[in-house]
Coordinates of C-alpha atoms in Angstrom, one line a residue:
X22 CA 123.4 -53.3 36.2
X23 CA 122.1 -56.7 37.5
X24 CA 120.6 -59.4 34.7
X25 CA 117.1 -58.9 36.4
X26 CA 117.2 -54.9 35.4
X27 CA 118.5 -55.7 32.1
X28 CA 115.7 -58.3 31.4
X29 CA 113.2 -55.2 32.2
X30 CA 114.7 -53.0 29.5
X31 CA 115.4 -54.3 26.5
X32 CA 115.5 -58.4 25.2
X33 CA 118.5 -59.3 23.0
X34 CA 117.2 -61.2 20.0
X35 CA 119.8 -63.7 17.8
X36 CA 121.2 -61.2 15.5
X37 CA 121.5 -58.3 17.5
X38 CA 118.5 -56.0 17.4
X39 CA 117.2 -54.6 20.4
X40 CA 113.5 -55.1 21.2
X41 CA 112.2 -52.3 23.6
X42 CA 109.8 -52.9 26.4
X43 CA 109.5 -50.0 27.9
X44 CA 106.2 -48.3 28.9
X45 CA 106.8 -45.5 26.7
X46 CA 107.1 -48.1 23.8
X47 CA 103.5 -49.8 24.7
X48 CA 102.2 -46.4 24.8
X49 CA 103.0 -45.3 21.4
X50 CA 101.9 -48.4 20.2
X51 CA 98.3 -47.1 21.5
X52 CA 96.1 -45.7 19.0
X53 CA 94.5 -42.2 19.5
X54 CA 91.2 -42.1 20.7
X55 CA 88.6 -39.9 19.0
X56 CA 87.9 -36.8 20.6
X57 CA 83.7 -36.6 22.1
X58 CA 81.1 -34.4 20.7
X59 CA 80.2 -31.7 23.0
X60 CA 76.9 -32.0 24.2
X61 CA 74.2 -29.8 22.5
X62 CA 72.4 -27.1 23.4
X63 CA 68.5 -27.6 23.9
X64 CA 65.8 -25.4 24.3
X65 CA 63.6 -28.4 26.0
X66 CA 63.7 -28.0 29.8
X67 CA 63.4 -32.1 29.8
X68 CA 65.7 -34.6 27.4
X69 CA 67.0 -38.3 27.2
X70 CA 68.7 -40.0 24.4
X71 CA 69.1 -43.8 24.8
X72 CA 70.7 -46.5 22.9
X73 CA 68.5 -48.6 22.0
X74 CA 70.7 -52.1 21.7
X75 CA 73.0 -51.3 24.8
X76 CA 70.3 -48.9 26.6
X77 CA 73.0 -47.1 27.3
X78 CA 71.9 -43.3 28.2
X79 CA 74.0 -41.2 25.8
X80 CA 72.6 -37.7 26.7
X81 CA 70.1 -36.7 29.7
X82 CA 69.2 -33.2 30.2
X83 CA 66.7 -32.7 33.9
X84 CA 65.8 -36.7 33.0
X85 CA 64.4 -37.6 36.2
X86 CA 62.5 -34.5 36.7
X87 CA 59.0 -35.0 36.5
X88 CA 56.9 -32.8 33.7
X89 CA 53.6 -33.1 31.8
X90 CA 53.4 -35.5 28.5
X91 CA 50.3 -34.4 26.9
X92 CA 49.7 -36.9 23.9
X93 CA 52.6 -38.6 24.3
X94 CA 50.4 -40.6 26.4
X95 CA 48.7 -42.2 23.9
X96 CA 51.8 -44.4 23.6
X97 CA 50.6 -46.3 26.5
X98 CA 47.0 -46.2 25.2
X99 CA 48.0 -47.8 21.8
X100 CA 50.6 -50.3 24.4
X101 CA 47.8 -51.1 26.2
X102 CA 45.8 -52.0 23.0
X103 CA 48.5 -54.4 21.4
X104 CA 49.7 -55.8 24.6
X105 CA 45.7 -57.1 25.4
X106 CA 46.1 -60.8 24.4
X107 CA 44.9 -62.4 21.3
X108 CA 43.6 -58.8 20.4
X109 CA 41.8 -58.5 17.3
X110 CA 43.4 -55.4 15.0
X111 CA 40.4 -56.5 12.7
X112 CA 37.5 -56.1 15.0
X113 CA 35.0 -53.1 14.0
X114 CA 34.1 -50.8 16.7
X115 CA 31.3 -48.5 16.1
X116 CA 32.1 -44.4 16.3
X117 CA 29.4 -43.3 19.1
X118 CA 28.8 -39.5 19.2
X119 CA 30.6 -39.6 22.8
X120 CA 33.9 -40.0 21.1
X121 CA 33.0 -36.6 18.8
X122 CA 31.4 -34.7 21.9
X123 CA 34.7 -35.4 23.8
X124 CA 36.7 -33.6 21.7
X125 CA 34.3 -30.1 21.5
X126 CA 34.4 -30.3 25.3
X127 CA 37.9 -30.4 25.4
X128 CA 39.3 -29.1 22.3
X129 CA 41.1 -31.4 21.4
X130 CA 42.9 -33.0 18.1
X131 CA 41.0 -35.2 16.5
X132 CA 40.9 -38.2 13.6
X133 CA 37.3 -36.9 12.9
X134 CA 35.5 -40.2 13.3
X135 CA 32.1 -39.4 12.2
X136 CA 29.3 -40.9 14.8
X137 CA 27.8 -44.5 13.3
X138 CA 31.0 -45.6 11.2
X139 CA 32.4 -49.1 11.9
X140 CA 36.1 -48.3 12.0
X141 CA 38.7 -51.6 13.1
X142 CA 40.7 -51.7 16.1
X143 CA 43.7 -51.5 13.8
X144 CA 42.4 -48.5 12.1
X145 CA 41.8 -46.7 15.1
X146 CA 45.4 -47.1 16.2
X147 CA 46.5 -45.4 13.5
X148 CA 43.9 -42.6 14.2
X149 CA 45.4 -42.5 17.6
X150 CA 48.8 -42.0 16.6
X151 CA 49.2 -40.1 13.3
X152 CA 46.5 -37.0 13.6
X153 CA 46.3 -38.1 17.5
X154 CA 42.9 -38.2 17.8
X155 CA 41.3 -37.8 20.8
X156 CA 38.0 -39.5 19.5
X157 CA 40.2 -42.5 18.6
X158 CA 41.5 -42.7 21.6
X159 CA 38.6 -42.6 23.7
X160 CA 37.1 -45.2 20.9
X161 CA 40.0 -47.5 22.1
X162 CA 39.3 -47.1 25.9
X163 CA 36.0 -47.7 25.6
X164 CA 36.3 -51.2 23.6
X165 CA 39.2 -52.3 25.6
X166 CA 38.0 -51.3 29.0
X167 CA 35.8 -53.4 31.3
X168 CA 32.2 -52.5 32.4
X169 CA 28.5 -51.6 31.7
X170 CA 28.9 -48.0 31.5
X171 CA 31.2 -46.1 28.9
X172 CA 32.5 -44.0 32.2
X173 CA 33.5 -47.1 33.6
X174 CA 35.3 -48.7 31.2
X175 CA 37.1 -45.8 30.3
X176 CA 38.3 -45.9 34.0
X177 CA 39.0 -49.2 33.5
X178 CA 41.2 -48.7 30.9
X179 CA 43.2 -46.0 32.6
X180 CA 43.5 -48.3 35.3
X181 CA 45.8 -50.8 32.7
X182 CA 47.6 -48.0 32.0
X183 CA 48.8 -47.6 35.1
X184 CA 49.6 -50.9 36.0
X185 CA 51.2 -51.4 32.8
X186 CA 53.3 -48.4 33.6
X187 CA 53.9 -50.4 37.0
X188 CA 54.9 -53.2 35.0
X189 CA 57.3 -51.7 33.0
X190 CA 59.0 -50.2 36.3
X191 CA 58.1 -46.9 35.2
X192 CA 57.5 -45.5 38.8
X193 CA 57.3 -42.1 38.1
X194 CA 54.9 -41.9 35.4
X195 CA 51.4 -41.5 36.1
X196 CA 48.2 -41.4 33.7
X197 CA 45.4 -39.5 34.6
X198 CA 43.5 -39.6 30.6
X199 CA 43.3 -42.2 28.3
X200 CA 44.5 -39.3 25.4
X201 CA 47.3 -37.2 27.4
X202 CA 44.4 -34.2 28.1
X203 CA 44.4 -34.5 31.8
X204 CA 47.1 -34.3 34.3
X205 CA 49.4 -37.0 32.4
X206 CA 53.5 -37.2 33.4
X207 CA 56.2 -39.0 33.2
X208 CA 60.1 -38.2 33.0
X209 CA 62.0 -38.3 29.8
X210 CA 63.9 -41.2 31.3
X211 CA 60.7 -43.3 31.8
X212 CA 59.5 -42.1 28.3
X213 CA 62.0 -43.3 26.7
X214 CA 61.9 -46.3 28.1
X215 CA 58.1 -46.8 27.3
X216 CA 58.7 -45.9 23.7
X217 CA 61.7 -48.6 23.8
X218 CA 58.7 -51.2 25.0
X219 CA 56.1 -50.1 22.4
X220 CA 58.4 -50.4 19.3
X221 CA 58.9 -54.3 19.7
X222 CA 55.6 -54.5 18.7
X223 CA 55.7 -54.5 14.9
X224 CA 52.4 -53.0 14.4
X225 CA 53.0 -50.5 16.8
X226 CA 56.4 -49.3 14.4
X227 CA 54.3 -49.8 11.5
X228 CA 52.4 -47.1 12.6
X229 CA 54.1 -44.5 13.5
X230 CA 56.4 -44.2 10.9
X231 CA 53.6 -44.0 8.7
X232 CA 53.8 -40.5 7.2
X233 CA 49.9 -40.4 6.0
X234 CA 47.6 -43.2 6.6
X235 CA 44.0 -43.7 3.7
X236 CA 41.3 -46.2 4.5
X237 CA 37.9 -46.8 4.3
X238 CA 34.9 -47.8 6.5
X239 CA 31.3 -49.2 6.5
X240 CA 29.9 -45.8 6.9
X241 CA 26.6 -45.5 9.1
X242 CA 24.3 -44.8 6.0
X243 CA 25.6 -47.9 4.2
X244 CA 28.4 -46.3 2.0
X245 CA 31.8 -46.1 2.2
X246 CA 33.7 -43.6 4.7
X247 CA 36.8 -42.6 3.2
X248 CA 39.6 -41.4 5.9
X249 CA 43.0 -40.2 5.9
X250 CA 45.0 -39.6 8.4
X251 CA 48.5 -37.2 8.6
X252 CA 51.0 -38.1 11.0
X253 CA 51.9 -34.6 13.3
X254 CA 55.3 -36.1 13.2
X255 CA 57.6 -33.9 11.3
X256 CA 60.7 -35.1 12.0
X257 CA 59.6 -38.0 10.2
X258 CA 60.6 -37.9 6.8
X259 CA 62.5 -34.4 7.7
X260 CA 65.5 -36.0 9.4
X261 CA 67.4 -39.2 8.0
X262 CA 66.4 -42.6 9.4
X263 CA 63.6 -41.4 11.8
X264 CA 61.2 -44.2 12.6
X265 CA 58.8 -42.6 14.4
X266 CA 57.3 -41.9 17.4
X267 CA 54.5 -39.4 18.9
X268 CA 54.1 -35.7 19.4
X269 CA 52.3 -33.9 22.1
X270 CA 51.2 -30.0 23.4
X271 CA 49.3 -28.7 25.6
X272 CA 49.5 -25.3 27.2
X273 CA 51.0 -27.2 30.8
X274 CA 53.3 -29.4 29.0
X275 CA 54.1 -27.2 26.4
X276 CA 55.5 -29.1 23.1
X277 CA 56.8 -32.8 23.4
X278 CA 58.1 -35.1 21.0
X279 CA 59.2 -39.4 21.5
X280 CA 61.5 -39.9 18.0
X281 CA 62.9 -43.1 17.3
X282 CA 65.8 -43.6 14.2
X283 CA 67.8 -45.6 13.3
X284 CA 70.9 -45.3 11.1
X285 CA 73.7 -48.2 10.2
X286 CA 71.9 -50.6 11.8
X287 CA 72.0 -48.6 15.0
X288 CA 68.7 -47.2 17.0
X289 CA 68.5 -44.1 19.2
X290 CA 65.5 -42.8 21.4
X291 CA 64.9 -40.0 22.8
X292 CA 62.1 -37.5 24.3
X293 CA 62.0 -33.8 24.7
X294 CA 59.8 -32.3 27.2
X295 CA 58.2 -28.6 26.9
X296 CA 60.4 -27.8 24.2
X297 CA 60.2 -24.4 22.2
X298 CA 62.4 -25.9 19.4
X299 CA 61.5 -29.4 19.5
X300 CA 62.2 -31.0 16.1
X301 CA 65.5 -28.9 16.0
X302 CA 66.3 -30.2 19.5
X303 CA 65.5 -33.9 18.9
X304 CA 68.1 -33.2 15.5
X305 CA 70.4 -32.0 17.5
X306 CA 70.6 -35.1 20.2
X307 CA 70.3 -37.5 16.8
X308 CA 73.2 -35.9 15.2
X309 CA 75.5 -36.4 18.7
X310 CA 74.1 -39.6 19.2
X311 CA 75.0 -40.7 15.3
X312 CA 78.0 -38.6 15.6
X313 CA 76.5 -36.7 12.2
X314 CA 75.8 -32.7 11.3
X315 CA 72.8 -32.6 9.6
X316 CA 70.6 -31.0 12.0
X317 CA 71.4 -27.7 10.7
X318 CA 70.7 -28.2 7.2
X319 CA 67.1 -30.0 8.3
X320 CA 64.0 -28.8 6.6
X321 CA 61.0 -29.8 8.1
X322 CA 58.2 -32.1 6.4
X323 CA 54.9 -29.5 5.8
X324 CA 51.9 -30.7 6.9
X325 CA 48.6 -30.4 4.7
X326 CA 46.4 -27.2 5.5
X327 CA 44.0 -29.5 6.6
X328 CA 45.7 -32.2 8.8
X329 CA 45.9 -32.2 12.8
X330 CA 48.8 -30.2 15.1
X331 CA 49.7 -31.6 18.1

């Protein structure tokens, strides 16, 4: 055996003991990684789960295919909104019977706005995004659209949409109504990532982990309106940490959810397209994302008989 095969081996220290180098040795030394979650079972035919610090995807399930959002879409509404510089959350906008008419014709959710009310911008983001009002919505188009017709600036308005949307890189999400009733869609990929934009606002988080919302407005007869609002959220306040974000269903899309929470000082989010289970589904990508089981022992938050569904 030569001194250079020796020197490979083993090293001699004063004293006599033997100091082992082998590769076997270094691999002992090794400690045993933990063994990865399997991936859950979802009934949503659409899901993403991203890591909000390292936007790392952690679970995709048909995440670039392209499906219908519904109300989701009003996340870009209320982006639009607080993204409009030096916008006033103060500013009263007056409920026109439009905004009320829009949602017989269509049948959709609504904050019930009642026609004359001077309601703030700030107020009517939370109308937007807690009951998901439809008259809110259109209330917000047409005060932060351009042009002397209500039709035009809620065209207007959808036009921002869409270029923020191009802004934002989200190429394959397109917005065809200001409130998610028309042929809005987007991927769960791009979703995601457009409820990872509107949460640095911190009104826009404010908002939507708000579990029920009561204010009051200069009502059109000179006396107070008194509102409140019910987020359709229930994840939020069902499921530990949840911070949000925005439900949506309608018959193409079936049910959606955005959910944001954050746990340990860690955030996920994630989206679930035309689920049939959605709540249990966005549990279930929490709990492998947080590396938790409480999905199964989850009760959901009721809503009051009277607030919105969506």
């Amino acid at each position: 055996m030569t001194v250079g095969t020796l020197t490979k081996r083993a090293v001699t220290l004063a004293g006599g003991t033997l100091l082992a180098l082998s590769p076997l040795t270094a691999q002992a030394a090794t400690p045993t990684q933990p063994e990865p979650q399997p991936q859950p079972t979802l009934a949503a035919k659409g899901a993403s789960l991203v890591d909000d610090t390292s936007g790392n995807t952690l679970f995709a399930k048909d995440a670039d295919t392209v499906r219908p959002i519904a109300s989701t879409a009003k996340i870009m509404a209320a982006s639009v909104v607080l993204d409009t510089t030096g916008v006033d959350l103060e500013r009263q906008v007056p409920v026109q019977q439009a905004y009320r008419d829009y949602v017989t014709q269509h049948g959709s959710s609504t904050a019930d706005l009642q026609t004359g009310d001077k309601v703030t911008v700030r107020q009517l983001l939370y109308a937007t995004l807690l009951p998901s009002g439809a008259d809110a919505a259109y209330a917000l188009a047409d005060t932060f659209g351009t042009g002397t017709t209500s039709a035009e600036r809620t065209t207007s308005f959808l036009s921002k949409m869409n270029t923020k949307a191009g802004e934002l890189h989200l190429s394959k999400t397109k917005f065809t109504s200001f409130d998610g009733g028309g042929s809005d869609s987007s991927t769960p990929t791009e979703l995601a990532e457009l409820a990872q934009h509107a949460m640095k606002n911190d009104t826009f988080r404010t908002i939507v982990k708000t579990k029920e919302y009561k204010g009051e407005a200069p009502a059109a007869n000179g006396r107070t309106r008194y509102y409140t609002w019910t987020n359709t959220n229930q994840l939020l306040g069902s499921y530990d940490g949840v911070i949000g974000i925005k439900t949506g269903t309608t018959t193409p899309a079936g049910d959606c959810l955005v959910f944001a929470a954050t746990r340990n000082g860690r955030t996920l989010v994630g989206t679930v397209l035309n689920s049939a289970d959605r709540y249990a589904d966005a549990a279930k990508l929490l709990d492998y994302g947080f590396g938790t089981s409480t999905a199964k022992s989850m009760k959901l938050r009721a809503l009051p008989t009277h607030a919105q569904r969506d």
